[in-house]
Coordinates of C-alpha atoms in Angstrom, one line a residue:
Chain A
M1 CA -19.1 -19.7 26.5
S2 CA -20.4 -16.3 25.8
P3 CA -18.0 -14.0 24.2
T4 CA -19.2 -10.9 22.8
V5 CA -17.6 -9.7 19.7
A6 CA -16.6 -6.1 19.1
Q7 CA -16.6 -5.9 15.3
P8 CA -19.0 -8.2 13.6
G9 CA -18.6 -8.8 9.9
P10 CA -20.7 -6.3 8.1
Q11 CA -21.6 -8.7 5.4
C12 CA -22.8 -11.6 7.4
P13 CA -26.3 -12.9 6.8
T14 CA -29.0 -12.4 9.2
P15 CA -29.2 -14.4 12.4
V16 CA -30.8 -17.8 12.0
A17 CA -33.1 -19.9 14.2
E18 CA -31.3 -21.2 17.4
D19 CA -32.4 -24.8 17.1
S20 CA -30.4 -26.2 14.2
A21 CA -32.1 -29.6 14.4
A22 CA -35.6 -28.5 14.5
H23 CA -35.8 -26.7 11.1
P24 CA -32.9 -27.9 9.0
A25 CA -34.7 -27.2 5.8
S26 CA -35.2 -23.5 6.5
R27 CA -31.6 -22.8 7.0
I28 CA -29.0 -21.8 4.6
A29 CA -26.2 -24.4 4.2
A30 CA -22.9 -23.2 6.1
V31 CA -20.9 -24.3 3.2
A32 CA -22.2 -25.3 -0.2
L33 CA -19.6 -26.5 -2.9
A34 CA -20.7 -27.3 -6.4
D35 CA -18.8 -29.0 -9.1
L36 CA -15.7 -27.2 -7.8
N37 CA -12.3 -27.6 -9.7
F38 CA -9.0 -26.2 -8.8
F39 CA -5.7 -26.6 -10.8
R40 CA -2.1 -26.0 -9.9
Q41 CA 0.2 -25.6 -13.0
A42 CA -2.4 -27.5 -15.2
E43 CA -2.6 -30.3 -12.8
A44 CA -5.9 -31.0 -11.1
V45 CA -5.6 -30.7 -7.4
L46 CA -9.4 -30.9 -6.7
E47 CA -12.0 -32.3 -9.2
N48 CA -15.7 -32.0 -9.2
I49 CA -16.1 -31.4 -5.5
T50 CA -19.6 -31.1 -4.4
L51 CA -20.3 -30.8 -0.7
E52 CA -22.9 -29.4 1.5
V53 CA -22.2 -28.6 5.1
D54 CA -25.2 -27.7 7.3
Q55 CA -25.1 -25.2 10.1
G56 CA -24.0 -26.9 13.2
D57 CA -22.2 -29.8 11.4
F58 CA -18.7 -30.8 12.6
L59 CA -17.0 -32.0 9.4
A60 CA -13.6 -33.8 9.4
L61 CA -11.6 -33.6 6.1
I62 CA -9.1 -36.4 6.1
G63 CA -7.0 -37.9 3.3
P64 CA -3.3 -38.3 2.3
N65 CA -0.8 -35.5 2.1
G66 CA -1.1 -33.6 -1.1
G67 CA -4.7 -34.8 -1.5
G68 CA -6.1 -31.2 -1.5
K69 CA -7.5 -30.8 2.0
T70 CA -5.7 -27.6 2.8
T71 CA -6.4 -26.3 -0.6
L72 CA -10.1 -27.0 -0.2
L73 CA -10.1 -25.1 3.2
R74 CA -8.3 -22.1 1.5
L75 CA -10.9 -22.2 -1.3
I76 CA -13.7 -21.9 1.3
L77 CA -11.8 -19.1 3.1
G78 CA -11.7 -17.1 -0.2
L79 CA -7.7 -17.3 -0.2
L80 CA -7.9 -19.1 -3.5
S81 CA -10.1 -18.8 -6.4
P82 CA -11.5 -22.0 -8.1
A83 CA -11.1 -22.6 -11.8
S84 CA -14.7 -23.6 -12.1
G85 CA -17.6 -24.3 -9.8
S86 CA -19.3 -22.3 -7.0
I87 CA -18.5 -21.8 -3.4
R88 CA -21.1 -20.4 -1.1
V89 CA -20.5 -19.8 2.6
F90 CA -23.7 -19.0 4.4
G91 CA -25.2 -18.3 1.0
L92 CA -22.5 -15.7 0.1
P93 CA -19.3 -15.8 -1.9
P94 CA -16.4 -16.5 0.4
A95 CA -15.0 -13.0 0.1
E96 CA -18.2 -11.6 1.5
A97 CA -18.5 -14.1 4.2
Q98 CA -15.0 -13.6 5.7
G99 CA -16.6 -11.8 8.7
C100 CA -18.3 -15.1 9.6
M101 CA -15.4 -17.4 9.4
G102 CA -12.7 -18.0 11.9
Y103 CA -9.5 -19.6 10.6
V104 CA -6.9 -21.6 12.6
P105 CA -4.0 -22.0 10.4
Q106 CA -1.3 -24.6 10.8
F107 CA 1.2 -23.1 13.2
S108 CA 4.0 -23.3 10.7
T109 CA 2.5 -20.5 8.8
I110 CA 2.7 -17.8 11.4
R111 CA 5.9 -16.2 12.5
P112 CA 6.6 -17.1 16.1
D113 CA 9.5 -14.7 16.5
F114 CA 7.3 -11.7 16.2
P115 CA 7.5 -9.8 19.4
V116 CA 3.8 -9.9 20.4
S117 CA 2.0 -11.2 23.5
A118 CA -0.7 -13.9 23.5
L119 CA -3.3 -11.3 24.4
Q120 CA -2.3 -9.0 21.6
M121 CA -2.4 -11.8 19.1
T122 CA -5.9 -12.8 20.3
L123 CA -7.1 -9.2 19.8
M124 CA -6.1 -9.5 16.1
G125 CA -8.8 -12.1 15.7
A126 CA -11.4 -9.4 15.6
A127 CA -9.7 -7.7 12.6
R128 CA -11.9 -6.4 9.9
P129 CA -11.1 -4.1 7.0
R130 CA -12.8 -0.7 6.9
S131 CA -16.3 -1.2 5.7
G132 CA -16.7 -0.8 2.0
P133 CA -20.4 -1.7 1.7
G134 CA -20.9 -4.5 -0.8
K135 CA -17.3 -4.3 -2.1
P136 CA -15.4 -7.0 -0.1
N137 CA -12.1 -7.4 -1.8
T138 CA -8.9 -8.9 -0.5
R139 CA -6.9 -7.6 -3.2
G140 CA -5.9 -4.0 -3.5
G141 CA -7.9 -1.4 -1.6
L142 CA -5.3 -0.1 0.6
F143 CA -7.5 2.5 1.9
R144 CA -9.7 -0.3 3.5
G145 CA -6.8 -1.3 5.6
I146 CA -6.1 2.2 6.9
G147 CA -6.4 3.0 10.6
R148 CA -7.7 0.7 13.3
L149 CA -8.7 -2.7 12.2
W150 CA -9.3 -4.3 15.5
S151 CA -10.2 -2.8 18.9
E152 CA -7.6 -2.6 21.6
K153 CA -10.0 -1.2 24.2
N154 CA -10.6 -2.6 27.6
T155 CA -13.7 -4.5 26.5
A156 CA -11.8 -6.2 23.8
H157 CA -9.0 -7.1 26.3
K158 CA -11.6 -8.5 28.6
Q159 CA -13.2 -10.6 25.9
A160 CA -9.8 -11.9 24.8
L161 CA -8.7 -12.8 28.2
E162 CA -12.0 -14.7 28.7
L163 CA -11.3 -16.7 25.6
L164 CA -7.7 -17.5 26.6
E165 CA -9.0 -18.5 30.0
L166 CA -11.7 -20.7 28.4
L167 CA -8.9 -22.4 26.5
G168 CA -6.8 -22.9 29.6
I169 CA -4.0 -20.4 28.9
G170 CA -5.4 -17.4 30.7
D171 CA -2.1 -17.3 32.8
R172 CA -0.1 -16.9 29.7
A173 CA -1.9 -13.9 28.3
S174 CA 1.1 -11.6 28.7
S175 CA 3.7 -14.1 27.6
P176 CA 5.3 -13.6 24.2
V177 CA 4.1 -16.0 21.6
A178 CA 7.5 -17.5 21.2
A179 CA 7.5 -18.6 24.9
L180 CA 4.4 -20.7 24.5
S181 CA 4.5 -24.5 23.9
G182 CA 3.1 -26.1 20.8
G183 CA -0.2 -27.0 22.5
Q184 CA -0.6 -23.6 24.1
R185 CA 0.1 -21.9 20.6
Q186 CA -2.6 -24.0 19.1
R187 CA -5.0 -23.0 21.7
L188 CA -4.1 -19.3 21.2
L189 CA -4.8 -19.7 17.4
V190 CA -8.2 -21.1 18.3
A191 CA -8.9 -18.2 20.8
R192 CA -7.9 -15.7 18.1
A193 CA -10.2 -17.3 15.5
L194 CA -13.1 -17.3 18.1
M195 CA -12.3 -13.5 18.8
G196 CA -14.1 -12.9 15.3
R197 CA -17.2 -14.5 16.3
D198 CA -20.5 -12.7 16.6
P199 CA -22.8 -14.7 18.9
A200 CA -25.8 -13.3 17.0
K201 CA -24.7 -14.6 13.7
P202 CA -23.7 -18.0 12.4
F203 CA -20.0 -18.8 12.5
L204 CA -17.8 -21.3 10.6
L205 CA -14.7 -22.3 12.3
L206 CA -12.0 -23.9 9.9
L207 CA -9.0 -25.6 11.5
D208 CA -6.1 -26.8 9.6
E209 CA -4.2 -29.7 11.4
P210 CA -5.0 -28.1 14.7
T211 CA -3.3 -30.9 16.7
A212 CA -0.2 -31.4 14.9
N213 CA 1.9 -30.0 17.7
I214 CA 0.0 -31.6 20.6
D215 CA 0.6 -35.0 22.3
P216 CA -2.0 -37.6 22.2
E217 CA -3.4 -36.7 25.6
G218 CA -3.5 -33.1 24.8
R219 CA -5.2 -33.8 21.5
F220 CA -8.1 -35.5 23.3
C221 CA -8.5 -32.4 25.6
F222 CA -8.3 -30.2 22.6
Y223 CA -11.1 -32.1 20.9
E224 CA -13.0 -32.0 24.1
F225 CA -12.8 -28.2 24.0
L226 CA -13.9 -28.2 20.4
D227 CA -16.9 -30.4 21.4
S228 CA -18.0 -27.8 23.7
L229 CA -18.6 -25.5 20.8
R230 CA -21.3 -27.8 19.4
G231 CA -24.4 -25.9 18.8
Q232 CA -22.6 -22.6 18.7
C233 CA -20.8 -22.8 15.4
T234 CA -20.1 -25.0 12.3
M235 CA -16.7 -26.6 12.2
I236 CA -14.5 -28.0 9.5
V237 CA -11.3 -29.6 10.6
V238 CA -8.5 -30.8 8.3
S239 CA -7.0 -33.7 10.5
H240 CA -4.7 -36.6 10.5
D241 CA -6.1 -37.6 13.9
L242 CA -8.3 -40.2 12.4
G243 CA -8.8 -41.8 15.8
M244 CA -10.7 -38.7 16.8
V245 CA -13.2 -38.9 13.9
D246 CA -15.9 -40.9 15.7
P247 CA -16.6 -39.0 18.9
F248 CA -16.4 -35.4 17.6
F249 CA -17.5 -35.3 13.9
N250 CA -20.9 -35.9 12.5
K251 CA -19.6 -35.9 8.9
V252 CA -16.4 -37.3 7.5
A253 CA -15.1 -36.4 4.1
V254 CA -12.1 -38.1 2.5
V255 CA -10.3 -35.6 0.2
N256 CA -7.9 -37.1 -2.4
R257 CA -8.3 -35.0 -5.4
T258 CA -12.0 -35.9 -5.3
L259 CA -14.1 -35.9 -2.3
S260 CA -16.3 -38.6 -0.8
L261 CA -18.5 -37.9 2.0
V262 CA -18.7 -40.7 4.4
S263 CA -21.9 -40.7 6.6
P264 CA -21.6 -41.2 10.2
D265 CA -23.6 -44.5 9.8
R266 CA -21.1 -45.8 7.5
C267 CA -18.3 -45.0 9.9
R268 CA -20.2 -46.9 12.6
E269 CA -20.6 -49.8 10.2
R270 CA -17.0 -49.9 9.8
G271 CA -16.5 -50.3 13.5
L272 CA -15.8 -46.7 14.5
S273 CA -18.4 -46.4 17.3
G274 CA -17.7 -47.9 20.6
G275 CA -15.2 -50.5 19.4
A276 CA -11.9 -51.2 21.0
P277 CA -9.7 -48.3 20.1
D278 CA -7.1 -50.3 18.4
T279 CA -9.6 -51.8 15.9
T280 CA -11.1 -48.6 14.6
P281 CA -8.4 -46.8 12.7
K282 CA -7.4 -49.5 10.3
K283 CA -11.0 -50.3 9.5
L284 CA -11.7 -46.7 8.6
I285 CA -8.5 -45.7 6.9
I286 CA -7.8 -48.7 4.8
P287 CA -11.1 -49.0 3.0
L288 CA -11.5 -45.3 2.5
L289 CA -8.2 -44.3 1.1
G290 CA -8.1 -47.4 -1.4
E291 CA -5.0 -47.7 -3.3
H292 CA -3.1 -45.3 -0.7
S293 CA -4.0 -47.4 2.3
A294 CA -0.8 -49.4 2.9
D295 CA 1.5 -46.5 2.3
C296 CA -0.8 -43.7 3.3
P297 CA 0.9 -40.8 5.2
A298 CA -2.3 -40.2 7.3
A299 CA -2.4 -43.9 8.2
R300 CA 1.3 -43.7 9.1
A301 CA 0.7 -40.6 11.2
Y302 CA -2.1 -42.5 13.0
S303 CA 0.1 -45.4 13.7
R304 CA 2.7 -43.2 15.2
V305 CA 0.2 -41.7 17.7
F306 CA -1.3 -45.1 18.4
P307 CA 1.6 -47.5 18.0
S308 CA -0.4 -50.3 19.4
S309 CA -2.3 -50.6 16.2
P310 CA 0.4 -50.7 13.5
L311 CA -0.6 -50.9 9.9
P312 CA 0.0 -54.3 8.1
G313 CA 3.7 -54.8 7.4
T314 CA 4.8 -51.9 9.6
S315 CA 6.1 -51.9 13.1
A316 CA 5.7 -49.2 15.8
P317 CA 8.4 -46.6 15.8
K318 CA 11.1 -47.0 18.4
G319 CA 10.8 -45.0 21.6
M320 CA 6.9 -44.7 21.4
P321 CA 5.1 -46.0 24.5
H322 CA 2.8 -48.9 23.8
A323 CA -0.8 -48.7 25.1
Chain B
M1 CA 37.8 14.7 18.8
L2 CA 35.3 17.2 20.2
E3 CA 36.7 20.1 18.1
Y4 CA 35.2 18.3 15.0
L5 CA 31.8 18.9 16.4
G6 CA 32.2 22.6 15.5
Y7 CA 32.5 21.8 11.8
P8 CA 29.3 22.0 9.8
F9 CA 30.2 18.8 7.9
M10 CA 30.4 16.9 11.3
Q11 CA 27.0 18.3 12.4
H12 CA 25.5 17.4 9.1
A13 CA 26.9 13.8 9.6
L14 CA 25.4 13.6 13.0
L15 CA 22.1 14.8 11.9
A16 CA 22.1 12.3 8.9
A17 CA 23.0 9.5 11.4
F18 CA 20.0 10.5 13.5
L19 CA 17.6 10.7 10.7
C20 CA 18.9 7.4 9.2
S21 CA 18.6 5.6 12.5
I22 CA 14.8 6.4 12.7
A23 CA 14.3 4.8 9.1
C24 CA 16.6 1.9 10.1
G25 CA 14.6 1.1 13.3
V26 CA 11.2 1.5 11.7
I27 CA 11.9 -0.2 8.4
G28 CA 14.6 -2.7 9.5
S29 CA 12.3 -4.3 12.2
L30 CA 9.6 -5.0 9.6
V31 CA 12.3 -6.2 7.1
V32 CA 13.7 -8.6 9.6
L33 CA 10.3 -9.9 10.9
N34 CA 9.1 -10.4 7.3
R35 CA 12.4 -12.0 6.2
L36 CA 12.8 -9.4 3.5
S37 CA 16.5 -8.7 3.8
Y38 CA 17.1 -10.3 0.3
L39 CA 14.5 -8.1 -1.2
A40 CA 15.9 -5.0 0.6
G41 CA 19.4 -6.0 -0.7
A42 CA 18.0 -6.2 -4.2
I43 CA 16.3 -2.7 -3.9
A44 CA 19.7 -1.2 -2.6
H45 CA 21.7 -2.6 -5.5
A46 CA 19.1 -1.8 -8.2
A47 CA 19.1 1.7 -6.8
Y48 CA 22.4 2.2 -8.7
G49 CA 20.4 2.3 -11.9
G50 CA 18.7 5.4 -10.5
I51 CA 22.2 7.0 -9.7
G52 CA 23.2 6.2 -13.3
I53 CA 20.2 7.9 -14.8
A54 CA 20.9 11.0 -12.4
F55 CA 24.4 11.1 -13.5
M56 CA 23.6 10.7 -17.2
F57 CA 21.0 13.4 -17.3
R58 CA 22.5 15.6 -14.6
L59 CA 19.6 15.3 -12.3
P60 CA 19.8 15.6 -8.5
P61 CA 20.9 12.2 -7.5
L62 CA 18.8 11.5 -4.3
P63 CA 15.3 12.4 -5.7
C64 CA 16.2 10.5 -8.9
T65 CA 17.5 7.5 -7.1
L66 CA 14.2 7.6 -4.8
G67 CA 12.0 7.4 -7.9
F68 CA 14.0 4.7 -9.5
S69 CA 14.2 2.7 -6.4
L70 CA 10.3 3.1 -5.8
A71 CA 9.5 1.8 -9.2
S72 CA 11.9 -1.2 -9.1
S73 CA 10.8 -2.1 -5.6
L74 CA 7.1 -2.1 -6.6
L75 CA 8.1 -4.4 -9.5
M76 CA 9.9 -6.8 -7.3
A77 CA 7.0 -6.7 -4.8
H78 CA 4.8 -7.7 -7.8
I79 CA 7.0 -10.6 -8.7
A80 CA 7.2 -11.7 -5.1
S81 CA 3.5 -11.6 -4.4
R82 CA 2.3 -13.4 -7.7
G83 CA 1.9 -16.8 -6.1
E84 CA -1.0 -18.2 -4.2
H85 CA 0.3 -16.7 -1.0
P86 CA 0.3 -12.9 -0.5
T87 CA 4.0 -12.7 0.4
L88 CA 7.2 -14.3 -0.4
N89 CA 6.3 -17.9 -0.9
S90 CA 6.4 -18.2 -4.6
D91 CA 10.1 -18.7 -4.9
P92 CA 10.8 -15.5 -6.9
D93 CA 14.5 -15.5 -5.9
T94 CA 15.7 -15.7 -9.4
L95 CA 13.8 -12.9 -10.9
I96 CA 14.7 -10.7 -7.9
G97 CA 18.2 -11.7 -8.3
I98 CA 18.1 -10.6 -12.0
L99 CA 16.7 -7.2 -11.1
W100 CA 19.4 -7.0 -8.3
A101 CA 22.3 -7.3 -10.8
G102 CA 20.4 -5.9 -13.8
G103 CA 19.7 -2.6 -12.1
M104 CA 23.2 -2.3 -10.9
A105 CA 24.7 -3.1 -14.4
F106 CA 22.3 -0.5 -16.0
G107 CA 23.7 2.1 -13.6
I108 CA 27.3 1.2 -14.2
L109 CA 26.7 1.4 -18.0
L110 CA 25.0 4.7 -17.8
I111 CA 27.8 6.2 -15.7
E112 CA 30.6 4.9 -17.9
L113 CA 28.7 6.3 -21.0
S114 CA 28.3 9.8 -19.3
P115 CA 30.7 12.5 -19.9
G116 CA 32.8 13.9 -16.9
Y117 CA 34.4 12.5 -13.8
A118 CA 32.5 9.9 -11.8
G119 CA 34.6 9.8 -8.6
E120 CA 31.9 11.0 -6.3
L121 CA 29.9 7.9 -7.2
T122 CA 32.0 5.7 -4.9
G123 CA 30.1 7.6 -2.1
F124 CA 26.8 5.8 -3.1
L125 CA 28.7 2.4 -3.1
F126 CA 30.4 2.6 0.2
G127 CA 28.6 5.7 1.8
S128 CA 29.8 9.2 2.5
I129 CA 28.1 10.3 5.8
L130 CA 30.6 13.0 6.1
A131 CA 29.7 14.6 2.8
V132 CA 25.9 14.7 3.1
P133 CA 24.7 18.0 1.7
P134 CA 22.1 20.1 3.8
A135 CA 19.5 19.8 1.0
N136 CA 19.7 16.0 1.4
L137 CA 19.1 16.5 5.1
M138 CA 15.9 18.2 4.5
L139 CA 14.7 15.4 2.2
M140 CA 15.8 12.8 4.7
A141 CA 13.7 14.5 7.4
G142 CA 10.8 14.6 5.0
L143 CA 11.1 10.9 4.3
D144 CA 11.4 10.1 7.9
L145 CA 8.2 12.0 8.7
L146 CA 6.4 10.2 5.8
L147 CA 7.6 6.7 7.0
I148 CA 6.3 7.6 10.6
L149 CA 3.0 8.8 9.3
L150 CA 2.6 5.7 7.0
L151 CA 3.4 3.5 10.1
F152 CA 0.9 5.5 12.2
F153 CA -1.9 4.9 9.8
F154 CA -1.1 1.3 8.7
R155 CA 0.3 0.1 12.0
Q156 CA -2.2 -2.7 12.7
G157 CA -2.2 -3.6 9.0
L158 CA 1.5 -3.9 8.9
I159 CA 1.5 -6.0 12.1
A160 CA -1.1 -8.4 10.6
L161 CA 1.0 -8.8 7.5
S162 CA 4.1 -9.5 9.5
L163 CA 2.6 -11.8 12.0
D164 CA 0.3 -14.0 10.0
P165 CA -0.5 -12.9 6.4
D166 CA -2.8 -15.9 5.9
F167 CA -5.0 -15.1 8.8
A168 CA -5.1 -11.5 7.8
M169 CA -6.2 -12.4 4.3
A170 CA -8.8 -14.8 5.8
R171 CA -10.3 -11.7 7.6
G172 CA -10.5 -9.8 4.4
L173 CA -7.6 -7.4 5.0
P174 CA -5.8 -6.0 1.9
V175 CA -2.8 -8.1 2.5
R176 CA -1.2 -7.6 -0.9
A177 CA -1.6 -3.9 -0.7
Y178 CA 0.2 -4.0 2.7
F179 CA 3.1 -6.0 1.1
F180 CA 3.4 -3.3 -1.6
L181 CA 3.2 -0.5 1.0
L182 CA 6.0 -2.3 3.0
I183 CA 8.2 -2.8 0.0
G184 CA 7.8 0.9 -1.0
M185 CA 8.5 2.0 2.5
T186 CA 11.7 -0.2 2.4
A187 CA 12.7 1.6 -0.9
L188 CA 12.5 4.9 0.9
A189 CA 14.6 3.7 3.8
V190 CA 17.2 2.1 1.6
V191 CA 17.7 5.4 -0.4
M192 CA 18.2 7.2 2.9
L193 CA 20.7 4.7 4.3
L194 CA 22.6 4.7 0.9
Q195 CA 24.2 7.9 1.9
V196 CA 25.4 6.6 5.3
V197 CA 26.7 3.2 4.5
G198 CA 26.4 2.9 0.6
L199 CA 24.4 0.4 -1.3
V200 CA 26.8 -2.5 -0.8
L201 CA 26.5 -2.3 3.1
V202 CA 22.9 -1.3 3.4
I203 CA 21.4 -4.7 4.2
A204 CA 23.7 -4.9 7.2
L205 CA 22.4 -1.7 8.8
L206 CA 18.9 -2.6 8.0
T207 CA 19.2 -6.1 9.7
I208 CA 21.8 -6.0 12.4
P209 CA 20.1 -3.5 14.7
P210 CA 16.7 -5.0 14.5
C211 CA 18.1 -8.6 14.9
M212 CA 19.7 -7.4 18.1
A213 CA 16.6 -5.6 19.3
R214 CA 14.3 -8.5 18.6
S215 CA 15.5 -10.7 21.4
L216 CA 15.4 -7.8 23.9
T217 CA 11.9 -6.6 23.3
R218 CA 8.3 -7.7 23.6
S219 CA 6.5 -5.4 21.3
L220 CA 7.0 -4.1 17.8
G221 CA 7.1 -0.4 18.9
A222 CA 9.9 -1.3 21.4
M223 CA 11.8 -3.3 18.8
M224 CA 11.7 -0.3 16.5
A225 CA 12.8 2.1 19.2
L226 CA 15.6 0.0 20.4
S227 CA 16.9 -0.9 16.9
S228 CA 16.9 2.9 16.2
A229 CA 19.0 3.4 19.3
F230 CA 21.3 0.7 18.2
C231 CA 21.6 2.1 14.8
L232 CA 22.4 5.5 16.2
L233 CA 25.0 4.1 18.5
F234 CA 26.8 2.2 15.7
C235 CA 26.7 5.3 13.5
L236 CA 28.2 7.3 16.2
L237 CA 30.9 4.8 17.0
G238 CA 31.7 4.4 13.3
L239 CA 31.9 8.1 12.7
T240 CA 34.2 8.5 15.8
L241 CA 36.5 5.8 14.6
A242 CA 36.5 7.1 11.1
T243 CA 37.5 10.5 12.3
L244 CA 40.3 9.1 14.6
F245 CA 41.9 6.6 12.1
D246 CA 41.0 8.4 8.9
L247 CA 39.1 5.3 7.5
S248 CA 35.9 4.8 5.6
S249 CA 33.0 5.7 7.8
G250 CA 30.5 3.4 6.0
A251 CA 32.7 0.3 6.6
L252 CA 33.5 1.3 10.2
I253 CA 29.7 1.7 11.0
I254 CA 29.0 -1.7 9.7
A255 CA 32.1 -3.1 11.4
S256 CA 30.9 -1.6 14.8
A257 CA 27.5 -3.1 14.2
S258 CA 28.9 -6.6 13.4
A259 CA 31.1 -6.4 16.4
G260 CA 28.1 -5.3 18.5
F261 CA 26.1 -8.3 17.2
A262 CA 28.8 -10.7 17.9
L263 CA 29.1 -9.2 21.5
Q264 CA 25.4 -9.7 22.0
V265 CA 25.5 -13.3 20.8
A266 CA 28.6 -14.0 23.0
L267 CA 26.8 -12.4 26.1
C268 CA 23.6 -14.5 25.4
K269 CA 25.6 -17.7 25.4
I270 CA 27.5 -16.9 28.6
R271 CA 24.1 -16.0 30.2
K272 CA 22.5 -19.1 29.1
R273 CA 25.3 -21.2 30.4
Q274 CA 25.0 -19.4 33.7
L275 CA 21.3 -20.0 33.9
R276 CA 21.5 -23.7 32.9
P277 CA 20.4 -25.6 36.0
K278 CA 23.0 -27.9 37.5
P279 CA 22.3 -31.7 37.3
S280 CA 21.6 -31.8 41.1
T281 CA 18.8 -29.3 40.8
S282 CA 17.3 -30.5 37.6
L283 CA 16.0 -33.7 39.0

């Protein structure tokens, strides 16, 4: 994959060494969170979150609904401000690092009836406000949003088409977004996020429930594509696809108001690596989610996808094929 | 019917219909795509406060209403965008509803307290396209020009806001400022449309033509152009019927638009039924 990006973020840090494994200490962390707290109507949503994500890491954020996964993602993106604590993305505050981040929101947040083609939507991924050196600001500043924010030239079209083809939806480039299937839309959102990537600079891809609309087989292909980005970017994925945790992520964090990082070794100890597929999820989910285990939405979601491995006291939903 | 075209009032009415159709197409499309028809309705009704002020202090109604609507719309935009999300996600319905009714009540009270006859004010409630003064036509043309210029300069930003505000924010775009811009532009359009269909019916003209155009077009520009054309068609149809039957032009314009919408829905259903594959071919 070699997309060239038309409008690199002006505030991105300088390029870093290519070999991520060779000099880990010399690199700035992709994401560094320290003592982060976030409240919603006086109720703690996230408490004392401390996390370091190295460049090149693939991190999965798992946990029950309402546990704060999406909130954490939005804090990293700079869409929310923490009550206390610090957030650094490639050593910068989130608002200054927005040019180095690609965001794949849940599809439910976009408006699918907007009359726009897949290609046009991909082009939007390179959007940048007009440069205001050293004054990144998402609030106010209407003049920063005047005029052309993303290129619609032939080179940008070509790059967008390349990305769509890479994601296997090149033939749908001129289709309206509303005419795409759930899986195709999800791929489109990833193409759009990658459109903002500058190959010469570090890049953080954040995905919020990227496979919610995709069938199990499609999910596997989707994660295979994400795997092909290894070494080219850092990735944080909010996911309920707990079965996918092992092969694709080198870090797993459970977010349920607090955050506990689970090392890959611990995952393997719990039988994630190479075990029979129906034994892995319960072993991971139940101990990690503690009191929520039996009734945990994430675990229920898993059992819907892999009905051959129902949780204790539950049965596979009707109509689902048994593996 | 054609002999009416010789009268200045009819020529002014046609020009007003044309100018309003441009605003309707441009702003209506953005209102529909951003699901802001409730907010547009609130702006329209609160505008009555501006009419009341104009009447009380003997000011020119259109500029006065324009100023009042802009102020109230920006207040509503502020209320609507206070939450975590940049646009209407923080459930501000109640507060906007209060502004909707409060602005109107304020206008009614001011008019009742003002000396003199207030008969002409029904024109603002139900529209009076046949009585648009030439000075207002100039103002309307100026507003159209302003709307088109704003659209030209902020085209991509308004698309980003309408398509995916979260993503636009994550790319560092000033989404909240776009939202204020869009609401301000909506206030301008609403004040223009007030003269054609009146504040009670304005939401219909802002939403029906763009709704019809949405399913027939593949780009925002085309949607705006087609909704303008639909709007002009309904205005002309309503105007013709009003002249022929001596009925209220505003109500007939909206009745034509509603009938047009119903016709389109019916045609779509029939077409879908025809396109539905037969059981033998579907296997």
